[in-house]
Short mmCIF file of C-alpha atoms in Angstrom, two decimals:
data_model
loop_
_atom_site.label_atom_id
_atom_site.label_comp_id
_atom_site.label_asym_id
_atom_site.label_seq_id
_atom_site.Cartn_x
_atom_site.Cartn_y
_atom_site.Cartn_z
CA MET A 1 41.13 28.16 43.32
CA VAL A 2 40.02 27.10 39.82
CA ARG A 3 42.46 24.92 37.93
CA PRO A 4 43.66 25.91 34.44
CA LYS A 5 42.21 22.69 33.00
CA THR A 6 38.76 23.66 34.29
CA LEU A 7 39.13 27.14 32.82
CA ARG A 8 40.03 25.68 29.41
CA ARG A 9 37.04 23.34 29.58
CA TRP A 10 34.71 26.23 30.44
CA ARG A 11 36.17 28.28 27.59
CA ASP A 12 35.79 25.44 25.08
CA GLU A 13 32.23 24.54 26.11
CA GLY A 14 30.89 27.44 24.06
CA LYS A 15 32.57 26.07 20.94
CA ARG A 16 30.90 22.67 21.09
CA ARG A 17 27.95 22.12 18.88
CA PRO A 18 24.78 21.11 20.68
CA ARG A 19 23.53 17.61 20.02
CA LYS A 20 20.99 17.53 17.23
CA ARG A 21 17.46 16.64 18.16
CA TYR A 22 15.62 14.07 16.07
CA SER A 23 13.15 15.75 13.79
CA HIS A 24 10.94 14.56 11.00
CA LEU A 25 11.60 16.14 7.66
CA SER A 26 8.89 16.67 5.07
CA ARG A 27 9.18 15.33 1.53
CA ALA A 28 10.00 18.79 0.23
CA GLN A 29 12.75 19.25 2.80
CA LYS A 30 14.29 15.86 1.97
CA ARG A 31 14.19 16.63 -1.76
CA ASN A 32 15.72 20.03 -1.11
CA ILE A 33 18.53 18.54 0.98
CA ALA A 34 19.25 15.88 -1.65
CA SER A 35 19.33 18.37 -4.52
CA ARG A 36 21.45 20.93 -2.66
CA LEU A 37 23.93 18.30 -1.53
CA THR A 38 24.35 16.98 -5.08
CA GLN A 39 24.85 20.58 -6.29
CA GLY A 40 27.76 20.94 -3.88
CA ALA A 41 26.24 22.56 -0.79
CA SER A 42 27.98 22.04 2.52
CA ALA A 43 26.58 19.14 4.57
CA PRO A 44 27.27 20.84 7.92
CA ALA A 45 25.46 23.98 6.72
CA LEU A 46 22.45 21.94 5.59
CA ALA A 47 22.45 20.04 8.89
CA GLU A 48 22.47 23.31 10.82
CA ARG A 49 19.69 24.80 8.70
CA TYR A 50 17.33 21.83 9.02
CA GLY A 51 18.26 20.89 12.58
CA VAL A 52 19.46 17.38 11.81
CA SER A 53 22.80 15.62 12.09
CA ILE A 54 25.38 15.66 9.32
CA ALA A 55 24.95 11.90 8.98
CA THR A 56 21.24 12.41 8.27
CA VAL A 57 22.10 14.89 5.52
CA TYR A 58 24.40 12.33 3.89
CA ASN A 59 21.88 9.49 4.35
CA ILE A 60 19.05 11.22 2.46
CA PRO A 61 20.66 11.06 -1.04
CA ASN A 62 22.00 7.57 -0.30
CA GLU A 63 18.50 6.33 0.54
CA TYR A 64 17.17 7.98 -2.61
CA ARG A 65 19.67 6.03 -4.72
CA LEU A 66 18.55 2.78 -3.08
CA LYS A 67 14.78 3.26 -2.70
CA GLY A 68 13.94 5.95 -5.23
CA GLU A 69 11.04 8.32 -4.60
CA ALA A 70 9.77 6.18 -1.69
CA SER A 71 12.74 7.34 0.39
CA PHE A 72 11.23 10.84 0.61
CA THR A 73 8.05 9.52 2.19
CA ALA A 74 7.84 9.48 5.97
CA GLY A 75 7.15 6.14 7.62
CA LYS A 76 3.69 7.30 8.70
CA GLU A 77 2.74 8.14 5.11
CA ARG A 78 3.80 4.85 3.56
CA ILE A 79 1.13 2.39 2.53
CA ALA A 80 1.48 -1.04 4.04
CA VAL A 81 1.86 -3.65 1.33
CA PRO A 82 0.88 -7.17 2.36
CA ARG A 83 3.60 -9.74 1.91
CA ILE A 84 2.62 -12.69 -0.28
CA ASP A 85 4.43 -15.98 0.02
CA PRO A 86 5.55 -17.10 -3.46
CA ALA A 87 4.57 -20.67 -2.55
CA ASP A 88 0.92 -19.53 -2.33
CA LEU A 89 0.89 -18.30 -5.94
CA PRO A 90 -0.20 -20.62 -8.72
CA ASP A 91 2.56 -22.09 -10.87
CA ASP A 92 0.71 -21.98 -14.17
CA VAL A 93 0.36 -18.90 -16.36
CA ASP A 94 -3.42 -19.33 -16.75
CA GLY A 95 -3.85 -19.32 -12.98
CA LEU A 96 -1.85 -16.11 -12.73
CA LYS A 97 -3.95 -14.51 -15.46
CA ARG A 98 -7.14 -15.48 -13.61
CA ARG A 99 -5.72 -14.07 -10.37
CA CYS A 100 -4.78 -10.84 -12.16
CA ALA A 101 -8.31 -10.53 -13.59
CA GLU A 102 -9.81 -11.07 -10.11
CA LEU A 103 -7.60 -8.37 -8.63
CA GLU A 104 -8.45 -5.93 -11.43
CA LEU A 105 -12.15 -6.57 -10.81
CA ASP A 106 -11.70 -6.02 -7.06
CA ASN A 107 -9.84 -2.80 -7.76
CA ALA A 108 -12.58 -1.52 -10.09
CA VAL A 109 -15.26 -2.30 -7.49
CA LEU A 110 -13.31 -0.46 -4.79
CA GLU A 111 -12.78 2.57 -7.04
CA GLN A 112 -16.51 2.74 -7.83
CA THR A 113 -17.33 2.42 -4.13
CA ILE A 114 -15.02 5.31 -3.31
CA GLU A 115 -16.61 7.46 -6.02
CA MET A 116 -20.10 6.66 -4.69
CA LEU A 117 -19.06 7.52 -1.15
CA LYS A 118 -17.65 10.84 -2.33
CA LYS A 119 -20.98 11.73 -3.94
CA THR A 120 -23.18 10.53 -1.07
CA PRO A 121 -24.13 13.30 1.36
CA ALA A 122 -23.06 12.80 4.94
CA SER A 123 -25.56 11.01 7.15
CA ILE A 124 -24.70 13.13 10.19
CA HIS A 125 -25.95 16.69 10.03
CA ARG A 126 -24.98 19.50 12.32
CA ILE A 127 -27.77 21.36 14.01
#
């Protein structure tokens, strides 16, 4: 004999929402979610459409307010920026100007190297 409590549980199981699976959203999807949510779209509807949790839908615009455009970039796409200890930087303005000039020169050399590599034919040829 099946108990009434078990019958109610079986009946209500179909009403439960399945747990959302973690998925990576593209930049365009994150922008779309943020703009639709600010225009008044329903967070549960957006969560259902993109296959993410409602909390994720609410977190996307919040992150945008804090981090700006960088919040739309996936972790894999972000460029690692080396951390510089402020104690290692020179205290005088002239030293900072010299350091800035060195970095600009390094940047120019790297840009020219990239351009040369783009123009150089590949050294490995297919047969």
